[in-house]
């Protein structure tokens, strides 16, 4: 009797990153190439000088196949420098939020002394962890890049500025040398926030190798409007320059770059160099989204970062802004946002995203999300109508958004608030749909009457205690003989949650569809008996590999 062999079952499939990105899955390069590509010698020297003991290596999804080889090679480099076995190296994958941001949450889970951020980086300042940025070296066909540059910019006297995604920063100087006949080409280098806005209490930040970043000894002496970049002194206004970008920036960065330069950027994708990369995102669509925020009554503050330095201050600023506008807000953190997660919050009319300017902002170009998503800058424009949206202006930096001021003084602002609370205030209409909207739910009882909401105080809900103080019910909607009417919170304010429950929620729990307004009312059959729900039965139980039915 012969035994036939069979192929083993497939225990794993292609990773989600490569399925979504559509790019071929790659294996880790040889050890020698890894050591030079990730500058492991320089990294080991930095770790030795700073005496770090617990090192967290943060990889993006695209570089996770390199993680084990890089970690092993780093340990060998540390041993060559005489460091003992007390050093621990951790690999961080599946970041909490954007890959370009430092994942301080995961680093705190392993109690890391330093985070080595590998790959594309936004360079935004962090709160707690010391950071070493390791850009690496992405693969780039320099000959083809020069050819495409000359085809897109035939005039050798044109003013051009070169910006690169961080993994391709190593090629910027080489590209400029190959374009010697172009006399007005400038390059940019990454610059850390510790240089532009020093803070003694901030954690240390380092870029390896140091030759790729800004220093006082280089010719890059000016901080650029391009986020986290420095360049030499300009010969003319930045609007007159043509942007040549190595690597595809995410949609928020593309839109921001399109507002800085007068012409669409030229984008060279090293991974697909022969494909035409789009560099335009319509700014007019953002204006429409801003108008949706102006007509919204409930705004969700979507927290898409927990590590950026000014995120807490911005969230508090947005909460105050929304309250001053008479609107209601929720603060929501769902990890990495997607369509399904945000669809669970039906009460929210519009989302304002608090996240990294590079990868944390969500630009819904395909209309996949059920509710509009705006940036903090757009929300401030929507609620502070005295702030004018300048031509071609789109701000993502937290500090700049918080410093935006309108031209009115406090007295004029107070007068405007009183007018808004007046019964004779002009009606509000949604500029997108043209419909009448009630976008100020956090108003007084006077405003509640203007919105045709009946506010009644039930004897069973509001009483007097033995000390003579009024007792306010904690119910949202009154129950009993007058079920369905709103309960009040004191003498002035009503519950917006109760208003939503009464007006928009048709299902209010098991048995609610059988509740009658009158205890003695008859059902549809005229029998005089109250309707009863179906009998509860035992359903399936167990785990996914083997459920047990209730009747077995």
Coordinates of C-alpha atoms in Angstrom, one line a residue:
X1 CA 0.0 0.0 0.0
X2 CA 1.5 3.3 -1.1
X3 CA 1.0 6.5 0.8
X4 CA 0.2 9.6 -1.3
X5 CA 1.6 12.9 -0.1
X6 CA -0.4 16.0 -0.2
X7 CA 0.5 19.7 0.0
X8 CA 0.2 21.2 3.5
X9 CA -2.7 23.6 4.0
X10 CA -2.2 27.3 3.6
X11 CA -2.0 28.8 7.0
X12 CA -1.5 32.4 6.0
X13 CA -2.3 34.6 3.1
X14 CA -0.8 37.8 1.7
X15 CA -0.6 40.6 4.2
X16 CA -3.3 43.3 4.1
X17 CA -0.9 46.0 3.2
X18 CA 0.1 44.4 -0.2
X19 CA -3.5 43.5 -1.0
X20 CA -4.6 47.1 -0.4
X21 CA -1.6 48.9 -2.0
X22 CA -1.5 46.6 -5.0
X23 CA 2.3 46.5 -4.8
X24 CA 4.3 43.2 -5.1
X25 CA 5.4 41.8 -1.7
X26 CA 9.1 42.1 -1.2
X27 CA 11.6 40.1 0.9
X28 CA 14.3 41.5 3.1
X29 CA 17.6 42.3 1.3
X30 CA 20.9 40.7 2.3
X31 CA 22.5 41.6 5.6
X32 CA 25.2 43.7 4.1
X33 CA 22.7 45.8 2.2
X34 CA 20.5 46.1 5.3
X35 CA 23.5 47.5 7.4
X36 CA 24.2 50.3 4.9
X37 CA 20.6 51.0 3.9
X38 CA 19.5 51.6 7.5
X39 CA 22.8 53.2 8.7
X40 CA 23.0 50.7 11.6
X41 CA 26.6 51.7 12.5
X42 CA 25.5 55.4 13.0
X43 CA 22.4 54.2 14.9
X44 CA 24.5 52.0 17.2
X45 CA 26.8 54.9 18.0
X46 CA 23.9 57.1 18.9
X47 CA 22.5 54.5 21.2
X48 CA 25.9 54.1 22.9
X49 CA 26.4 57.8 23.4
X50 CA 22.9 58.3 24.8
X51 CA 23.1 55.1 26.9
X52 CA 19.7 53.8 25.8
X53 CA 18.9 50.3 27.2
X54 CA 15.4 49.6 25.7
X55 CA 15.1 50.4 22.0
X56 CA 11.8 50.3 20.1
X57 CA 12.1 49.9 16.3
X58 CA 8.9 51.3 14.7
X59 CA 8.4 49.9 11.1
X60 CA 5.7 50.9 8.6
X61 CA 3.7 48.0 7.1
X62 CA 5.7 48.1 3.9
X63 CA 9.0 47.5 5.7
X64 CA 7.9 44.9 8.3
X65 CA 9.5 42.1 6.2
X66 CA 12.9 43.8 7.0
X67 CA 12.2 44.0 10.8
X68 CA 13.7 40.8 12.1
X69 CA 16.9 41.2 9.9
X70 CA 17.3 44.8 11.0
X71 CA 16.8 44.0 14.7
X72 CA 19.4 41.2 14.5
X73 CA 21.9 43.3 12.6
X74 CA 21.5 46.2 15.1
X75 CA 22.2 43.8 18.0
X76 CA 25.4 42.7 16.2
X77 CA 26.5 46.3 15.7
X78 CA 25.9 47.1 19.4
X79 CA 28.0 44.1 20.4
X80 CA 30.8 45.4 18.1
X81 CA 30.8 48.6 20.1
X82 CA 31.2 46.7 23.4
X83 CA 27.7 47.0 24.7
X84 CA 26.4 44.3 26.9
X85 CA 23.5 41.9 26.9
X86 CA 21.4 44.2 29.0
X87 CA 20.1 46.0 25.9
X88 CA 16.7 45.0 24.6
X89 CA 15.4 45.6 21.1
X90 CA 11.7 45.6 20.4
X91 CA 9.9 45.7 17.0
X92 CA 6.7 47.8 16.8
X93 CA 4.3 47.1 14.0
X94 CA 0.6 47.9 13.3
X95 CA 0.8 51.5 14.5
X96 CA -2.0 53.0 16.7
X97 CA -2.6 55.8 14.2
X98 CA -0.6 57.2 11.2
X99 CA 2.6 55.4 10.2
X100 CA 4.4 58.6 9.7
X101 CA 3.9 59.6 13.4
X102 CA 5.9 58.2 16.4
X103 CA 3.8 55.6 18.1
X104 CA 4.3 56.6 21.7
X105 CA 1.4 54.3 22.9
X106 CA 3.2 51.2 21.7
X107 CA 6.5 52.5 23.0
X108 CA 5.1 53.0 26.5
X109 CA 3.7 49.4 26.5
X110 CA 7.3 48.1 26.3
X111 CA 8.7 50.9 28.5
X112 CA 11.1 51.9 25.7
X113 CA 13.9 54.5 26.4
X114 CA 13.8 55.6 22.8
X115 CA 11.8 55.1 19.6
X116 CA 13.7 54.6 16.4
X117 CA 11.2 55.7 13.7
X118 CA 12.0 54.0 10.4
X119 CA 10.7 55.1 7.0
X120 CA 8.5 58.0 6.0
X121 CA 8.2 60.5 8.8
X122 CA 6.2 63.7 9.3
X123 CA 8.7 65.0 11.9
X124 CA 5.9 66.5 14.0
X125 CA 7.0 67.1 17.7
X126 CA 6.0 64.4 20.2
X127 CA 5.2 64.6 23.9
X128 CA 7.1 62.0 25.9
X129 CA 9.5 59.7 24.0
X130 CA 13.0 60.6 22.7
X131 CA 13.0 59.9 19.0
X132 CA 15.6 58.8 16.4
X133 CA 14.4 59.2 12.9
X134 CA 15.9 56.7 10.5
X135 CA 14.8 57.5 7.0
X136 CA 16.5 54.6 5.2
X137 CA 17.2 54.6 1.5
X138 CA 14.3 53.9 -0.9
X139 CA 15.1 52.6 -4.3
X140 CA 15.1 55.3 -7.0
X141 CA 16.2 55.1 -10.7
X142 CA 18.2 58.4 -10.8
X143 CA 18.7 58.3 -14.6
X144 CA 15.0 58.0 -15.3
X145 CA 14.3 60.7 -12.7
X146 CA 16.6 63.1 -14.5
X147 CA 15.0 62.2 -17.8
X148 CA 11.5 62.9 -16.5
X149 CA 12.7 66.2 -14.9
X150 CA 14.1 67.5 -18.1
X151 CA 10.9 66.5 -20.0
X152 CA 8.6 68.3 -17.5
X153 CA 10.9 71.4 -17.1
X154 CA 12.5 72.0 -20.5
X155 CA 13.5 75.6 -19.7
X156 CA 16.9 75.5 -17.9
X157 CA 16.3 79.0 -16.4
X158 CA 13.1 78.0 -14.6
X159 CA 13.0 78.3 -10.8
X160 CA 12.6 74.8 -9.4
X161 CA 12.6 73.6 -5.8
X162 CA 13.1 69.9 -5.1
X163 CA 11.3 68.3 -2.1
X164 CA 11.6 64.6 -1.3
X165 CA 9.8 62.1 0.9
X166 CA 12.1 61.2 3.7
X167 CA 13.3 57.8 2.3
X168 CA 14.4 59.5 -0.9
X169 CA 16.1 62.5 0.8
X170 CA 19.5 60.9 0.2
X171 CA 19.1 61.3 -3.6
X172 CA 18.3 65.1 -3.5
X173 CA 21.9 66.3 -3.8
X174 CA 22.8 63.7 -6.4
X175 CA 19.8 64.8 -8.5
X176 CA 20.9 68.4 -8.3
X177 CA 24.4 67.5 -9.5
X178 CA 22.9 65.7 -12.5
X179 CA 21.0 68.9 -13.3
X180 CA 24.0 71.2 -13.4
X181 CA 22.7 73.1 -16.5
X182 CA 19.7 74.3 -14.5
X183 CA 20.9 77.5 -12.8
X184 CA 17.9 78.1 -10.5
X185 CA 17.3 74.8 -8.8
X186 CA 17.1 74.8 -5.0
X187 CA 16.9 71.8 -2.7
X188 CA 15.3 71.3 0.7
X189 CA 16.3 69.4 3.8
X190 CA 14.2 68.1 6.7
X191 CA 14.3 70.4 9.8
X192 CA 13.2 69.3 13.3
X193 CA 10.8 71.3 15.4
X194 CA 13.5 71.5 18.1
X195 CA 15.4 73.9 15.9
X196 CA 12.4 76.0 14.7
X197 CA 10.7 76.3 18.1
X198 CA 13.1 75.1 20.9
X199 CA 11.5 73.7 24.1
X200 CA 13.8 72.7 27.0
X201 CA 11.1 70.3 28.3
X202 CA 10.6 68.5 25.0
X203 CA 12.2 65.1 24.4
X204 CA 15.3 64.8 22.2
X205 CA 15.0 64.4 18.4
X206 CA 17.7 63.1 16.1
X207 CA 18.0 62.3 12.4
X208 CA 20.4 59.7 11.2
X209 CA 22.5 60.3 9.3
X210 CA 23.0 64.0 10.3
X211 CA 24.0 64.9 6.8
X212 CA 20.4 64.6 5.6
X213 CA 19.0 67.3 8.0
X214 CA 19.3 71.0 8.7
X215 CA 22.3 72.3 10.5
X216 CA 23.7 75.8 11.0
X217 CA 26.7 75.0 8.9
X218 CA 24.7 74.2 5.7
X219 CA 23.4 76.7 3.1
X220 CA 19.8 75.8 4.0
X221 CA 19.3 78.8 6.2
X222 CA 15.5 79.6 5.9
X223 CA 12.6 77.7 7.3
X224 CA 10.2 77.1 4.4
X225 CA 6.4 77.3 4.2
X226 CA 6.7 73.7 3.1
X227 CA 6.1 71.8 6.4
X228 CA 9.3 70.7 8.2
X229 CA 11.7 71.7 5.4
X230 CA 14.4 74.3 5.1
X231 CA 15.9 75.7 1.9
X232 CA 18.5 78.3 0.8
X233 CA 17.6 81.9 0.4
X234 CA 15.0 82.3 -2.4
X235 CA 15.8 84.3 -5.5
X236 CA 12.1 85.2 -6.0
X237 CA 8.8 84.5 -4.3
X238 CA 8.0 80.8 -3.6
X239 CA 4.9 81.1 -5.7
X240 CA 7.1 81.6 -8.7
X241 CA 8.9 78.2 -8.2
X242 CA 8.0 74.9 -9.7
X243 CA 7.8 72.0 -7.2
X244 CA 9.5 68.7 -8.2
X245 CA 8.5 66.1 -5.6
X246 CA 10.3 62.8 -5.1
X247 CA 7.7 60.3 -3.9
X248 CA 3.9 60.6 -3.7
X249 CA 2.7 62.7 -0.7
X250 CA -0.6 61.7 0.9
X251 CA -3.7 63.7 -0.2
X252 CA -3.6 66.3 2.7
X253 CA 0.0 67.1 1.9
X254 CA -0.8 67.3 -1.8
X255 CA -3.5 69.8 -1.1
X256 CA -1.4 71.9 1.2
X257 CA 1.5 72.0 -1.4
X258 CA -0.9 73.0 -4.1
X259 CA -1.8 76.1 -2.0
X260 CA 1.8 77.1 -1.6
X261 CA 2.8 77.0 -5.3
X262 CA 1.0 78.6 -8.2
X263 CA 1.4 75.6 -10.5
X264 CA 0.5 72.0 -9.8
X265 CA 3.5 70.0 -8.4
X266 CA 5.4 67.6 -10.6
X267 CA 5.4 64.3 -8.7
X268 CA 7.9 61.5 -9.5
X269 CA 6.9 58.1 -8.0
X270 CA 10.0 55.9 -7.7
X271 CA 7.9 52.8 -7.4
X272 CA 6.0 53.5 -10.6
X273 CA 8.1 56.1 -12.5
X274 CA 6.4 55.7 -15.9
X275 CA 2.9 56.4 -14.5
X276 CA 1.6 59.9 -14.4
X277 CA 1.0 60.9 -10.8
X278 CA -1.8 63.3 -10.1
X279 CA -0.7 66.3 -8.0
X280 CA -4.0 68.2 -7.7
X281 CA -6.7 68.0 -5.1
X282 CA -9.7 70.4 -5.6
X283 CA -9.7 73.1 -2.9
X284 CA -13.2 74.1 -3.8
X285 CA -14.5 70.8 -2.5
X286 CA -13.1 71.7 0.9
X287 CA -15.1 74.9 0.9
X288 CA -18.3 72.9 0.4
X289 CA -17.3 70.7 3.3
X290 CA -16.7 73.7 5.5
X291 CA -20.3 74.9 4.7
X292 CA -21.6 71.5 5.9
X293 CA -19.9 72.1 9.2
X294 CA -21.5 75.5 9.5
X295 CA -25.0 73.9 9.2
X296 CA -24.2 71.0 11.6
X297 CA -25.8 70.9 15.0
X298 CA -23.7 68.0 16.5
X299 CA -20.0 67.9 15.8
X300 CA -17.7 64.9 16.5
X301 CA -14.1 65.6 17.4
X302 CA -12.3 62.6 16.0
X303 CA -9.0 62.0 17.8
X304 CA -6.5 60.6 15.2
X305 CA -3.4 61.1 17.3
X306 CA -2.3 60.8 20.9
X307 CA 1.4 61.7 20.5
X308 CA 1.6 65.1 18.9
X309 CA 2.6 67.8 21.3
X310 CA -0.3 70.3 20.9
X311 CA -3.1 67.9 20.3
X312 CA -4.6 68.2 23.8
X313 CA -4.6 72.0 23.6
X314 CA -6.2 71.9 20.2
X315 CA -9.0 69.6 21.4
X316 CA -9.8 71.9 24.3
X317 CA -9.8 74.8 21.9
X318 CA -12.2 73.1 19.5
X319 CA -14.5 72.1 22.4
X320 CA -14.7 75.8 23.5
X321 CA -15.2 76.9 19.9
X322 CA -18.1 74.5 19.4
X323 CA -19.8 75.4 22.7
X324 CA -19.5 79.1 21.9
X325 CA -21.3 78.5 18.6
X326 CA -24.2 76.8 20.5
X327 CA -23.5 73.4 19.0
X328 CA -23.1 70.0 20.7
X329 CA -19.9 67.9 20.5
X330 CA -18.6 64.4 21.2
X331 CA -14.9 63.5 21.5
X332 CA -14.3 60.1 19.9
X333 CA -11.2 57.9 19.6
X334 CA -11.6 54.8 17.6
X335 CA -7.9 54.0 16.7
X336 CA -7.3 54.1 13.0
X337 CA -10.6 55.5 11.5
X338 CA -12.4 53.9 8.7
X339 CA -15.9 54.1 7.1
X340 CA -17.4 51.3 9.2
X341 CA -16.2 52.7 12.6
X342 CA -17.5 56.2 12.0
X343 CA -20.8 54.9 10.6
X344 CA -21.7 53.8 14.1
X345 CA -22.1 57.4 15.3
X346 CA -25.3 58.4 13.6
X347 CA -25.9 61.3 15.9
X348 CA -22.8 63.2 14.6
X349 CA -23.5 65.5 11.7
X350 CA -19.9 66.3 10.8
X351 CA -16.5 65.2 12.0
X352 CA -13.5 67.4 12.7
X353 CA -10.3 65.3 12.5
X354 CA -7.5 66.1 15.0
X355 CA -4.5 64.3 13.5
X356 CA -1.1 64.6 11.8
X357 CA -1.0 67.1 9.0
X358 CA 0.6 64.6 6.7
X359 CA -1.2 61.3 7.3
X360 CA -3.7 61.9 10.1
X361 CA -6.1 64.2 8.2
X362 CA -8.8 62.4 6.1
X363 CA -9.6 63.7 2.6
X364 CA -12.7 61.8 1.5
X365 CA -12.2 62.1 -2.3
X366 CA -14.4 59.2 -3.2
X367 CA -17.3 60.1 -0.9
X368 CA -17.1 56.9 1.1
X369 CA -17.8 58.3 4.5
X370 CA -21.4 58.9 5.6
X371 CA -20.8 62.2 7.2
X372 CA -18.4 65.0 6.1
X373 CA -15.0 65.3 7.6
X374 CA -13.3 68.7 8.1
X375 CA -10.0 69.9 9.4
X376 CA -9.7 72.1 12.5
X377 CA -8.9 75.1 10.2
X378 CA -12.1 74.5 8.2
X379 CA -14.2 74.2 11.4
X380 CA -12.8 77.5 12.7
X381 CA -13.7 79.2 9.4
X382 CA -17.2 77.7 9.7
X383 CA -17.9 78.8 13.2
X384 CA -16.0 82.1 13.3
X385 CA -17.5 83.9 10.3
X386 CA -15.4 87.0 10.8
X387 CA -12.3 85.0 9.9
X388 CA -11.9 85.2 6.1
X389 CA -10.6 82.3 4.1
X390 CA -7.7 83.8 2.2
X391 CA -7.2 82.9 -1.5
X392 CA -5.3 79.6 -1.7
X393 CA -5.0 79.2 2.0
X394 CA -5.2 75.9 3.8
X395 CA -3.7 75.5 7.2
X396 CA -3.0 72.2 9.0
X397 CA -0.5 73.1 11.7
X398 CA -2.0 73.0 15.2
X399 CA -0.3 76.1 16.5
X400 CA -1.3 78.2 13.5
X401 CA -4.9 77.1 13.7
X402 CA -5.2 77.9 17.4
X403 CA -3.6 81.4 16.8
X404 CA -6.2 82.3 14.1
X405 CA -8.1 85.4 15.4
X406 CA -11.1 87.3 14.0
X407 CA -11.2 91.1 13.6
X408 CA -14.0 91.7 16.0
X409 CA -13.6 92.7 19.6
X410 CA -15.2 91.1 22.6
X411 CA -18.1 93.6 22.8
X412 CA -19.1 92.9 19.2
X413 CA -18.8 89.2 19.8
X414 CA -21.1 89.4 22.9
X415 CA -23.6 91.4 20.9
X416 CA -23.6 88.8 18.2
X417 CA -24.2 86.0 20.7
X418 CA -27.2 87.9 22.2
X419 CA -28.6 88.4 18.7
X420 CA -28.3 84.7 17.9
X421 CA -30.2 83.8 21.1
X422 CA -33.0 86.2 20.3
X423 CA -36.3 84.9 19.0
X424 CA -36.2 87.4 16.2
X425 CA -32.8 86.1 14.9
X426 CA -32.8 85.5 11.1
X427 CA -33.4 81.8 10.1
X428 CA -30.4 79.7 9.1
X429 CA -30.2 77.8 5.9
X430 CA -27.8 75.1 4.8
X431 CA -25.8 76.7 2.0
X432 CA -25.2 73.2 0.4
X433 CA -28.8 71.9 0.4
X434 CA -30.8 75.1 0.7
X435 CA -32.9 73.7 3.5
X436 CA -33.8 75.4 6.8
X437 CA -31.6 74.0 9.7
X438 CA -31.6 74.3 13.4
X439 CA -27.8 74.2 14.1
X440 CA -27.7 75.6 17.7
X441 CA -29.1 72.8 20.0
X442 CA -27.2 74.1 23.1
X443 CA -29.4 77.1 23.5
X444 CA -31.8 78.3 26.2
X445 CA -35.4 77.5 26.7
X446 CA -36.3 80.6 24.6
X447 CA -34.4 79.1 21.7
X448 CA -36.1 75.8 22.3
X449 CA -39.5 77.4 21.7
X450 CA -38.2 79.0 18.5
X451 CA -37.3 75.5 17.3
X452 CA -40.9 74.3 18.1
X453 CA -39.8 71.9 20.8
X454 CA -42.3 71.6 23.6
X455 CA -40.6 71.6 26.9
X456 CA -42.8 70.6 29.8
X457 CA -42.0 70.0 33.5
X458 CA -43.8 66.9 34.8
X459 CA -44.9 66.8 38.4
X460 CA -43.5 63.3 38.8
X461 CA -40.1 64.4 37.5
X462 CA -39.5 67.7 39.3
X463 CA -40.3 67.9 43.0
X464 CA -39.2 69.7 46.2
X465 CA -36.9 68.0 48.7
X466 CA -37.2 68.4 52.5
X467 CA -34.7 71.2 52.4
X468 CA -36.7 73.1 49.9
X469 CA -34.5 72.6 46.9
X470 CA -35.9 71.5 43.6
X471 CA -35.2 68.0 42.6
X472 CA -34.5 67.6 38.8
X473 CA -35.1 64.3 37.2
X474 CA -32.2 62.4 35.5
X475 CA -34.5 61.1 32.8
X476 CA -34.1 62.3 29.2
X477 CA -37.7 61.6 28.1
X478 CA -40.6 61.5 30.5
X479 CA -42.3 58.2 31.1
X480 CA -45.7 57.3 32.5
X481 CA -48.9 58.9 31.6
X482 CA -47.2 61.6 29.4
X483 CA -44.6 59.4 27.9
X484 CA -42.6 60.8 25.1
X485 CA -42.4 64.4 26.3
X486 CA -39.0 66.0 27.0
X487 CA -37.9 66.4 30.6
X488 CA -36.0 69.6 31.5
X489 CA -32.6 70.2 33.2
X490 CA -33.4 73.0 35.6
X491 CA -35.4 76.1 34.6
X492 CA -33.5 77.1 31.5
X493 CA -31.9 74.2 29.6
X494 CA -33.3 71.1 28.1
X495 CA -31.5 67.9 27.3
X496 CA -30.2 67.7 23.8
X497 CA -29.8 64.0 24.2
X498 CA -33.4 63.8 25.1
X499 CA -34.4 65.9 22.1
X500 CA -32.5 63.5 19.8
X501 CA -34.0 60.5 21.5
X502 CA -37.5 61.8 21.0
X503 CA -37.3 63.1 17.5
X504 CA -35.0 60.7 15.7
X505 CA -34.9 57.4 17.6
X506 CA -37.9 55.3 16.8
X507 CA -36.7 52.2 18.7
X508 CA -36.1 52.9 22.4
X509 CA -35.5 49.4 23.7
X510 CA -37.3 46.0 24.1
X511 CA -41.1 46.5 24.5
X512 CA -41.0 50.1 23.6
X513 CA -43.0 49.4 20.4
X514 CA -45.9 48.1 22.5
X515 CA -46.1 51.1 24.9
X516 CA -49.4 53.0 24.7
X517 CA -49.9 56.6 25.5
X518 CA -53.0 55.7 27.4
X519 CA -53.0 52.8 29.8
X520 CA -56.6 51.8 28.9
X521 CA -56.2 52.0 25.1
X522 CA -57.2 49.0 23.1
X523 CA -55.0 47.3 20.5
X524 CA -55.7 47.1 16.8
X525 CA -57.9 44.0 17.2
X526 CA -60.2 45.7 19.7
X527 CA -59.8 43.0 22.3
X528 CA -58.9 45.4 25.1
X529 CA -55.8 43.4 25.9
X530 CA -52.3 44.9 25.8
X531 CA -50.0 43.5 23.1
X532 CA -47.3 41.1 24.3
X533 CA -43.9 40.5 22.8
X534 CA -42.8 37.1 21.5
X535 CA -41.6 34.4 23.8
X536 CA -37.9 34.4 24.4
X537 CA -36.1 31.2 23.1
X538 CA -32.6 29.9 23.6
X539 CA -30.5 30.5 20.5
X540 CA -27.2 29.2 19.4
X541 CA -24.2 29.2 21.8
X542 CA -20.6 28.2 21.7
X543 CA -17.6 29.4 19.6
X544 CA -17.2 29.8 15.8
X545 CA -15.7 26.3 15.2
X546 CA -18.8 24.6 16.6
X547 CA -22.0 26.3 17.6
X548 CA -24.7 24.4 19.6
X549 CA -28.3 25.1 18.8
X550 CA -30.6 25.9 21.7
X551 CA -33.1 23.0 20.9
X552 CA -30.4 20.3 21.1

